[in-house]
PDB file of C-alpha atoms in Angstrom:
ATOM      1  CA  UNK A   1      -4.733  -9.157 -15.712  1.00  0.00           C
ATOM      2  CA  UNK A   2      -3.766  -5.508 -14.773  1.00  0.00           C
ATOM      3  CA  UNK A   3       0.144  -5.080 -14.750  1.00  0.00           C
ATOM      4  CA  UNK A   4       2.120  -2.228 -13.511  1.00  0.00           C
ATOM      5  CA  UNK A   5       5.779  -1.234 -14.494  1.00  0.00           C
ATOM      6  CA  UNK A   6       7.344   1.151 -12.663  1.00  0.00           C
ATOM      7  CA  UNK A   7      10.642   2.723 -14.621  1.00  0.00           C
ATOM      8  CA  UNK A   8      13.371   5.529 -13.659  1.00  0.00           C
ATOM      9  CA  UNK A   9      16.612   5.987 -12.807  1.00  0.00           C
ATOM     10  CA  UNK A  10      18.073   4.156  -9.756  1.00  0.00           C
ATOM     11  CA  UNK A  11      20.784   6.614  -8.203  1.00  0.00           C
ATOM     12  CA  UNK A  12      20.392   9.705  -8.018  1.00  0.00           C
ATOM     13  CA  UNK A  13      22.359  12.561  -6.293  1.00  0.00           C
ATOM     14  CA  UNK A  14      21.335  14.828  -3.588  1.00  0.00           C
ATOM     15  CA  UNK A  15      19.427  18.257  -4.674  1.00  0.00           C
ATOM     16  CA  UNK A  16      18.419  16.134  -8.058  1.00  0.00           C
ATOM     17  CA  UNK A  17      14.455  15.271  -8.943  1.00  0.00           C
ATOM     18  CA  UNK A  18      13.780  11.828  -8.809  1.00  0.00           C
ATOM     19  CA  UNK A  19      11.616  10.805 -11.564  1.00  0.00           C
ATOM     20  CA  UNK A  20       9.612   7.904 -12.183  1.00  0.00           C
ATOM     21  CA  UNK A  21       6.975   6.434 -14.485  1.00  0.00           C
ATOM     22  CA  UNK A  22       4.257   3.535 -14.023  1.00  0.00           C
ATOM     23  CA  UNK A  23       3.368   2.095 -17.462  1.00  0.00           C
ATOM     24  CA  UNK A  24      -0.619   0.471 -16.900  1.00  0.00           C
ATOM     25  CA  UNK A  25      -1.370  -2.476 -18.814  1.00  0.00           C
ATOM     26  CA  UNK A  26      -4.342  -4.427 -18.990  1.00  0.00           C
ATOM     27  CA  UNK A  27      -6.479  -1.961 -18.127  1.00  0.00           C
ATOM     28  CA  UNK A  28      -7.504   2.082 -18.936  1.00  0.00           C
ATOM     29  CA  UNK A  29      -5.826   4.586 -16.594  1.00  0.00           C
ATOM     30  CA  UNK A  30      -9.044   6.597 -17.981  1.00  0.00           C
ATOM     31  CA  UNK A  31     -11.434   4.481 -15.698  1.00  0.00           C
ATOM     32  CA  UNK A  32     -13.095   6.545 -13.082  1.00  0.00           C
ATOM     33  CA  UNK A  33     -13.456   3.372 -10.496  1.00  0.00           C
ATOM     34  CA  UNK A  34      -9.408   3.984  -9.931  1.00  0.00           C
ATOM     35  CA  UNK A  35      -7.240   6.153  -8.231  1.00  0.00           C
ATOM     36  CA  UNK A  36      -3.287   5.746  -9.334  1.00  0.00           C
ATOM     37  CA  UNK A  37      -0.713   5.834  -6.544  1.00  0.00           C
ATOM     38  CA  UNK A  38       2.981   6.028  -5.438  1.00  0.00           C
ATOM     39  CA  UNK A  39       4.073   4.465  -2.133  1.00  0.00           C
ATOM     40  CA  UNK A  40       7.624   4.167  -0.880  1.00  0.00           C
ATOM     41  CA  UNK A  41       9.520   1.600   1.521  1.00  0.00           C
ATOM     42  CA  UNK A  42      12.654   2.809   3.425  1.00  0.00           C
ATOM     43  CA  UNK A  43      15.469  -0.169   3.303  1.00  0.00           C
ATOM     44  CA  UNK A  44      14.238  -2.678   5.684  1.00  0.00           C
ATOM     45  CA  UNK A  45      11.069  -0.367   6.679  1.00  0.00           C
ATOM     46  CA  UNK A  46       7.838   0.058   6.724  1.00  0.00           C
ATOM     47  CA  UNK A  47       5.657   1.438   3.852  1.00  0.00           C
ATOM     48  CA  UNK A  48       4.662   5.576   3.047  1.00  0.00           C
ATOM     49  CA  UNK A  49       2.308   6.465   0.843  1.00  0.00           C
ATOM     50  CA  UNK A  50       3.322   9.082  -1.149  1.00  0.00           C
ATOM     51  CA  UNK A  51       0.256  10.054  -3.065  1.00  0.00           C
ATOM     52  CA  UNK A  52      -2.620   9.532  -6.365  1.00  0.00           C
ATOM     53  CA  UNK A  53      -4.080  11.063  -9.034  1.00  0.00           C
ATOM     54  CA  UNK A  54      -7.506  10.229 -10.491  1.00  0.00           C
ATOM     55  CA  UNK A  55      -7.774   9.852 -14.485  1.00  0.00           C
ATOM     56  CA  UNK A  56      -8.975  13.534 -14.505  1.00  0.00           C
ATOM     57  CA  UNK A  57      -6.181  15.076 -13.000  1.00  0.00           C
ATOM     58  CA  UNK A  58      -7.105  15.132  -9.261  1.00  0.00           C
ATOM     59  CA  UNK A  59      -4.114  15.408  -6.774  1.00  0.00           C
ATOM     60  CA  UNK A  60      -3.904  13.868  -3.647  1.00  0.00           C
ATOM     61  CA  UNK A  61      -0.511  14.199  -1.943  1.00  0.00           C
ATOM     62  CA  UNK A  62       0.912  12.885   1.379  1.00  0.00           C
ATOM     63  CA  UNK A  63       1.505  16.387   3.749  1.00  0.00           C
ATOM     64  CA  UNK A  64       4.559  15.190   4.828  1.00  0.00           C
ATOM     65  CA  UNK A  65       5.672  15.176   1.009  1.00  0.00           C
ATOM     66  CA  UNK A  66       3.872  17.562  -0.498  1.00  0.00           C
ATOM     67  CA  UNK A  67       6.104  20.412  -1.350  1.00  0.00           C
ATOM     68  CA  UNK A  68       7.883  18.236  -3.093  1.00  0.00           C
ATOM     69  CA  UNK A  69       5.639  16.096  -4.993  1.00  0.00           C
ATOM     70  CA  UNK A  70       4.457  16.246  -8.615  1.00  0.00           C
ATOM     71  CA  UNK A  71       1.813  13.237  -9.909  1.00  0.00           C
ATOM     72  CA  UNK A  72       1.021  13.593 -12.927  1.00  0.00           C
ATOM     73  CA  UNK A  73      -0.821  10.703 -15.639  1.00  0.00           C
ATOM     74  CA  UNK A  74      -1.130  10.601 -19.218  1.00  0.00           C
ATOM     75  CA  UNK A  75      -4.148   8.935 -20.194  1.00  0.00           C
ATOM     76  CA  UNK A  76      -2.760   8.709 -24.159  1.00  0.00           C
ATOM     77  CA  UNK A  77       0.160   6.319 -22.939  1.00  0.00           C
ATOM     78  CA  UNK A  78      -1.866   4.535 -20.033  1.00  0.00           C
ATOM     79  CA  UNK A  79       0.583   5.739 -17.524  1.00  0.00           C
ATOM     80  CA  UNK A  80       1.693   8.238 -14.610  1.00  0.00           C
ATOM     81  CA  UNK A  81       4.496   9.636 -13.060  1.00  0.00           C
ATOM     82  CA  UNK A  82       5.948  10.719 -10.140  1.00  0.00           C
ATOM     83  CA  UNK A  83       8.641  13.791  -9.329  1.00  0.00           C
ATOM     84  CA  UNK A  84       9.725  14.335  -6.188  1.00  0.00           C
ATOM     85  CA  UNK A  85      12.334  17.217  -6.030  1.00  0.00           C
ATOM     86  CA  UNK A  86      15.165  18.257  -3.833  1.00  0.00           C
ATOM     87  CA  UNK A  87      16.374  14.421  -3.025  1.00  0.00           C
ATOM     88  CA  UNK A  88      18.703  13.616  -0.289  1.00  0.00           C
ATOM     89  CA  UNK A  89      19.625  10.310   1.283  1.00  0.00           C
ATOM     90  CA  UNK A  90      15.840   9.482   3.293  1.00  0.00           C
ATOM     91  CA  UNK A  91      14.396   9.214   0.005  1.00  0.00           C
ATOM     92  CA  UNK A  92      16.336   6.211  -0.679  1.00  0.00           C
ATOM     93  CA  UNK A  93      13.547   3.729  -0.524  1.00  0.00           C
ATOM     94  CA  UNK A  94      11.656   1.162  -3.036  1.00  0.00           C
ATOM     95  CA  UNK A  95       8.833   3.209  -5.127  1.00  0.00           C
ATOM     96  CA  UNK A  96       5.921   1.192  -5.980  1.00  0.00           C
ATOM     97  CA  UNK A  97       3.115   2.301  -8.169  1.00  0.00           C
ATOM     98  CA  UNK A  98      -0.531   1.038  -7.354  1.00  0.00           C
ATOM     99  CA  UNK A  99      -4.064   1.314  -8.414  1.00  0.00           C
ATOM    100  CA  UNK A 100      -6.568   2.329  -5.854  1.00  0.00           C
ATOM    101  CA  UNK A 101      -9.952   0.902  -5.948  1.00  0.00           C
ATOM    102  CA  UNK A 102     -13.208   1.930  -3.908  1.00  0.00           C
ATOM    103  CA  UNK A 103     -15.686  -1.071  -3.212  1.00  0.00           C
ATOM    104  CA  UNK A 104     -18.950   0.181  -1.425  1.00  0.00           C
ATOM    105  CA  UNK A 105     -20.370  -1.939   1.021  1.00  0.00           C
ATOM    106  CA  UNK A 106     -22.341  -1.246   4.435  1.00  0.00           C
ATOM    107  CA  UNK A 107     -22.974   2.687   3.352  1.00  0.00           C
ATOM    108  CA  UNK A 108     -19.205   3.164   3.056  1.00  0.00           C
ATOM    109  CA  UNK A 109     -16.638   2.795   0.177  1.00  0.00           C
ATOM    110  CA  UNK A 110     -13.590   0.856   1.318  1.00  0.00           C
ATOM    111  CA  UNK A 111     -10.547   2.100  -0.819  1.00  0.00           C
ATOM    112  CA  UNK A 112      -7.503  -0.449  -0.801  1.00  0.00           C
ATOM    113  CA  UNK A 113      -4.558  -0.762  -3.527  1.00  0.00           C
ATOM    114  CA  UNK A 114      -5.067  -4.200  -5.408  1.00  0.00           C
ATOM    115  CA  UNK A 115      -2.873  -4.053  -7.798  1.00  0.00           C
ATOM    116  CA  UNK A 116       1.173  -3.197  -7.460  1.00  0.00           C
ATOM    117  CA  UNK A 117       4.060  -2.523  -9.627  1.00  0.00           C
ATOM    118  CA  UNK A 118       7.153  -4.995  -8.482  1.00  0.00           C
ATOM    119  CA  UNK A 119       8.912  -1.956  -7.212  1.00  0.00           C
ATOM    120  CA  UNK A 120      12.074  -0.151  -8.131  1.00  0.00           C
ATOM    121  CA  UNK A 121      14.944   0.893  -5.866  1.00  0.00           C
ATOM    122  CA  UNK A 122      16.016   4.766  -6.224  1.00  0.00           C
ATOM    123  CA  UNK A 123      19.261   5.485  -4.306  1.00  0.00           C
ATOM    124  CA  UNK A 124      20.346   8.958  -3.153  1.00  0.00           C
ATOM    125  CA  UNK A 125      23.869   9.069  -2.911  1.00  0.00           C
ATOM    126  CA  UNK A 126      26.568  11.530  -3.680  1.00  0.00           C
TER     127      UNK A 126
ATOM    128  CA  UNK B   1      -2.142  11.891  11.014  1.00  0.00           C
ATOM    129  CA  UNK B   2      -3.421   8.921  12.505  1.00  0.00           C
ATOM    130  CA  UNK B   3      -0.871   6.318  14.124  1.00  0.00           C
ATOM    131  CA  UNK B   4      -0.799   2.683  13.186  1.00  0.00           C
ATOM    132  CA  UNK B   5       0.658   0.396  15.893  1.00  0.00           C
ATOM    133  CA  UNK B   6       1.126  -3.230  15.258  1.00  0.00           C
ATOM    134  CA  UNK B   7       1.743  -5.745  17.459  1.00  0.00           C
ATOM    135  CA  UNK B   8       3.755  -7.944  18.043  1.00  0.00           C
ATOM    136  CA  UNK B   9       6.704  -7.035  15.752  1.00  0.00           C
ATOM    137  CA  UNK B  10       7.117 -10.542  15.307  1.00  0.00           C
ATOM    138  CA  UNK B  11       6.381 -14.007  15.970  1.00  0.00           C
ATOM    139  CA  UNK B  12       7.141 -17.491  15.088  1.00  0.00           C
ATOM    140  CA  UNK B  13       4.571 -20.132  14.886  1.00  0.00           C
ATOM    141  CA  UNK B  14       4.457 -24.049  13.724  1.00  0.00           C
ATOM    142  CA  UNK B  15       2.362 -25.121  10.829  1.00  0.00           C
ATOM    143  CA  UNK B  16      -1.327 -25.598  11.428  1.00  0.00           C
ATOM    144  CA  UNK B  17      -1.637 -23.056  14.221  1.00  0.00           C
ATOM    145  CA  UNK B  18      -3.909 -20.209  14.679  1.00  0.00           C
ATOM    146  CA  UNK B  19      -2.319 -17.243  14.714  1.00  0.00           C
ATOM    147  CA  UNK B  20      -3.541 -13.289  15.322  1.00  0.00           C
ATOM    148  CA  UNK B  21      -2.312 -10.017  14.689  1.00  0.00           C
ATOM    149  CA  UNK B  22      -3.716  -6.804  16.023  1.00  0.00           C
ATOM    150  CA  UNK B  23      -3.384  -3.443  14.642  1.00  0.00           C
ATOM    151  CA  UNK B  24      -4.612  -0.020  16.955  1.00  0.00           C
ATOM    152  CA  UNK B  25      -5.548   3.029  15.563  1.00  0.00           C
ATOM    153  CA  UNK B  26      -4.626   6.447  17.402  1.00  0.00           C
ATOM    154  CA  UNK B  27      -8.546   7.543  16.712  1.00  0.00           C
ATOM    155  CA  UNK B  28     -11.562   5.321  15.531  1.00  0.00           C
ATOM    156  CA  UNK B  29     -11.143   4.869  11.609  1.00  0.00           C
ATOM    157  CA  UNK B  30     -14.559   2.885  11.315  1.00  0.00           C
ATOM    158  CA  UNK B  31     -13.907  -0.102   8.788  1.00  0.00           C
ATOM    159  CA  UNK B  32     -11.273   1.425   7.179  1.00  0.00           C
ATOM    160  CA  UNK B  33      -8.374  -0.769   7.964  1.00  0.00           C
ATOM    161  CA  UNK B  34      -6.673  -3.050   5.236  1.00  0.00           C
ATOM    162  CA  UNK B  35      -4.439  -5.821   5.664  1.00  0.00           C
ATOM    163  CA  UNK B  36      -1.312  -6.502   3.543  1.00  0.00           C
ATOM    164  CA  UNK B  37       1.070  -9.601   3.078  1.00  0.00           C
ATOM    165  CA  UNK B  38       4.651  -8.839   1.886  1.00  0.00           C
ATOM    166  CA  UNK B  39       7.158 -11.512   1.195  1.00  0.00           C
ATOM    167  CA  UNK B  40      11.021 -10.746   0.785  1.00  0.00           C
ATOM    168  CA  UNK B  41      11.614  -8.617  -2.457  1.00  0.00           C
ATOM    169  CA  UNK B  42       8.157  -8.973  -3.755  1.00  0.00           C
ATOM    170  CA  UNK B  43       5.628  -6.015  -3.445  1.00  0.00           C
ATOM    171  CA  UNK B  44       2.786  -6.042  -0.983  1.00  0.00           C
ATOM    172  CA  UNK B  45      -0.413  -8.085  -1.723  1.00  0.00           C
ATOM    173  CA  UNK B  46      -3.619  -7.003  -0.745  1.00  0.00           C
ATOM    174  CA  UNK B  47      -5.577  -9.661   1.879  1.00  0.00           C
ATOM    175  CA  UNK B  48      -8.755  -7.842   3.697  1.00  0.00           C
ATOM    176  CA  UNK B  49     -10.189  -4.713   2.878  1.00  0.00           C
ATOM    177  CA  UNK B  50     -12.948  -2.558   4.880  1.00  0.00           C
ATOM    178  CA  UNK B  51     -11.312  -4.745   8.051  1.00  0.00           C
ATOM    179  CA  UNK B  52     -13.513  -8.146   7.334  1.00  0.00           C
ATOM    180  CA  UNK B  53     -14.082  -8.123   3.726  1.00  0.00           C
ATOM    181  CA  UNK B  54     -11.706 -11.171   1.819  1.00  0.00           C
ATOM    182  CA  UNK B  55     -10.130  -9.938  -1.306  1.00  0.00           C
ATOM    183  CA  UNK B  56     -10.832 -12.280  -4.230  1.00  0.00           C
ATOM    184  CA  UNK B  57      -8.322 -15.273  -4.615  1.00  0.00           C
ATOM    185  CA  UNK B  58      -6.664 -14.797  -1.117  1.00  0.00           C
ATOM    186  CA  UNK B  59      -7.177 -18.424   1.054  1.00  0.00           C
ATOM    187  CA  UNK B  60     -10.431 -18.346   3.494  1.00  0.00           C
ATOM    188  CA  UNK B  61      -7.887 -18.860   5.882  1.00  0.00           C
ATOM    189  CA  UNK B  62      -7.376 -15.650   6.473  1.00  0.00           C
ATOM    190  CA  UNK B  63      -9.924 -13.460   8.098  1.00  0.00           C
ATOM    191  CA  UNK B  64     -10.230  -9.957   9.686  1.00  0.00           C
ATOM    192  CA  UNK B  65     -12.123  -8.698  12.556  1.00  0.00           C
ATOM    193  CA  UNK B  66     -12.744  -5.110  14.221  1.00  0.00           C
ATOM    194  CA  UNK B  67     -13.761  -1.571  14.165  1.00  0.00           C
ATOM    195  CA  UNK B  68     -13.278   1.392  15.551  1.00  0.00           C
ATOM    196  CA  UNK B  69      -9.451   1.156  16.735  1.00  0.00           C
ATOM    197  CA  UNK B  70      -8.879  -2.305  17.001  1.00  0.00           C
ATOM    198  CA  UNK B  71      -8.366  -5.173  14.234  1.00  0.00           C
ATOM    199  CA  UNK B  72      -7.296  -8.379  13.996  1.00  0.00           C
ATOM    200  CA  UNK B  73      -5.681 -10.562  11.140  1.00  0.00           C
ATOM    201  CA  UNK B  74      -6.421 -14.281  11.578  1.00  0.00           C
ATOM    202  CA  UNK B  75      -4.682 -16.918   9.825  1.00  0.00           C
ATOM    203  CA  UNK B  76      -6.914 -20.110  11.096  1.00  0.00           C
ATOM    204  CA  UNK B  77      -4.218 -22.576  10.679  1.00  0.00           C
ATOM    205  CA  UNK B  78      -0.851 -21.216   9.332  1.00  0.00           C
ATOM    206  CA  UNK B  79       0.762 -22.639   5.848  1.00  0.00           C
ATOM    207  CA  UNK B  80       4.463 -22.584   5.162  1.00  0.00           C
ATOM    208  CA  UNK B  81       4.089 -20.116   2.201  1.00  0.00           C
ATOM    209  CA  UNK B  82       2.632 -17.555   4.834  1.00  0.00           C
ATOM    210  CA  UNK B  83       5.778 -16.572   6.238  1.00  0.00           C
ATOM    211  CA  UNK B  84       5.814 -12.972   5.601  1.00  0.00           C
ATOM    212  CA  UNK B  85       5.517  -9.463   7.113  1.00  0.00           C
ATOM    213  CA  UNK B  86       1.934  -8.362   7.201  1.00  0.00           C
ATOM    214  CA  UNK B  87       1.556  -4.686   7.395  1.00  0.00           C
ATOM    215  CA  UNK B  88      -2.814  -2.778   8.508  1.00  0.00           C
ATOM    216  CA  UNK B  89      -3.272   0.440   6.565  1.00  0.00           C
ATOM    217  CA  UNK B  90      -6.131   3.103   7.285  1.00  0.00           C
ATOM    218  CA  UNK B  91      -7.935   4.564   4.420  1.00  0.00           C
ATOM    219  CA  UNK B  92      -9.879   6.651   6.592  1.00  0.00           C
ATOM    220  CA  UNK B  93      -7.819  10.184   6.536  1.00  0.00           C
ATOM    221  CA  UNK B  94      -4.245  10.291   4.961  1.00  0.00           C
ATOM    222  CA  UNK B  95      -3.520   7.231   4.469  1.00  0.00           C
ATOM    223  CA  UNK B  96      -0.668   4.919   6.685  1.00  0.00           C
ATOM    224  CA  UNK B  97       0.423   1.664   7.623  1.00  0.00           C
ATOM    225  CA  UNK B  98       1.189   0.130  10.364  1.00  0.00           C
ATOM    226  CA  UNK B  99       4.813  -0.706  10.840  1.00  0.00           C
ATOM    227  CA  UNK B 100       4.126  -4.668  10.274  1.00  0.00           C
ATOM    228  CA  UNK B 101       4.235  -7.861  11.794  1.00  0.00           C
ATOM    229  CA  UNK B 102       6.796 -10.554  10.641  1.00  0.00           C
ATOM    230  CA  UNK B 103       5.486 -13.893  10.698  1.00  0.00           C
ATOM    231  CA  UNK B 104       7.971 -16.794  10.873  1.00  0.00           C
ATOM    232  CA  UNK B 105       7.604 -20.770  10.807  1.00  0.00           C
ATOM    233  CA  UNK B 106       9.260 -22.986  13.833  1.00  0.00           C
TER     234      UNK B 106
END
């Protein structure tokens, strides 16, 4: 059974980097069927994906985010992170963690998260 | 980026009954459109994936239909424990979700 752990500070104040890690049990990070991503949830809204990072290195980054958004993974501890700088009270939201899995079918390969962290609450707040 | 727009927002439903959700793309993103249940405080749990394909261990009650810029979410004959919000996603371009449908029991 693949678990993800997602770990950080909750409260953070505005201008600070928010910084978060996804530990990855039951499974290699190293595996090259997975992408490893961050999605977000404003209080009561819907859900943002933020961005993932393949074992190699790869970047893939929501525009709307991307100036401000470091992924990185470290295969040695099975785990990635997530910085996003320059915080201010929108990026309050839940931060999940998430693999990402292709699955061909039809000529086309279907990528879907299938496995989430429980999600931890990061607060912006001065 | 490409708009998803669910609908309704909500709805409330008795036991047993045969319920649908739609999700519209703003352009044609083929078959790729998942679905997602999310219960209260719990992360989001994968359903359908490439729009009709069931993921493993989810109930054959649910079922999804549609290409192009159309789906559906079925739920043949609705269970207590499926009170949720269910939330489409498009992994065709950037991906995004749709901004969810909360189911609720009469």
């Amino acid at each position: 059974q693949v678990l993800l752990q997602e770990s950080g500070p909750g409260l953070l104040k505005p201008s600070q980097t928010l910084s978060l890690t996804c530990a990855v049990s039951g499974g290699s990070i190293r595996s090259g069927a997975y992408y490893w991503g961050w999605i977000r949830q404003h209080p009561g809204k819907g859900l943002e994906w933020i961005g993932y990072i393949y074992y190699s290195g790869s970047t893939y980054y929501n525009p709307s985010l991307k100036s401000r958004v470091t992924i990185s993974i470290d295969t040695s501890k099975n785990q990635f992170s997530l910085k996003l700088s320059s915080v201010t009270a929108a990026d309050t939201a839940v931060y999940y963690c998430a693999r990402d899995l292709g699955t061909p079918r039809d000529g086309y390969n279907f990528r879907y998260f299938d496995y989430w962290g429980q999600g931890t609450l990061v607060t912006v707040s001065s | 980026d490409i708009q998803m727009t669910q609908s309704p927002s909500s709805l409330s439903a008795s036991v047993g009954d045969r319920v649908t959700l739609t999700c519209r793309a703003s352009q044609s993103i083929r078959s790729y459109l998942n679905w997602y249940q999310q219960k209260p405080g719990k992360a989001p749990k994968l359903l359908i994936y490439g729009a009709s394909s069931l993921q493993s261990g989810v109930p054959s009650r649910f079922s999804g239909s549609g290409s192009g810029t159309d789906f559906t979410l079925t739920i043949s004959s609705l269970q207590p424990e499926d009170s949720a919000t269910y939330y489409c996603q498009q992994s065709y371009s950037t991906l995004t979700f749709g901004g969810g449908t909360k189911v609720e029991i009469k």
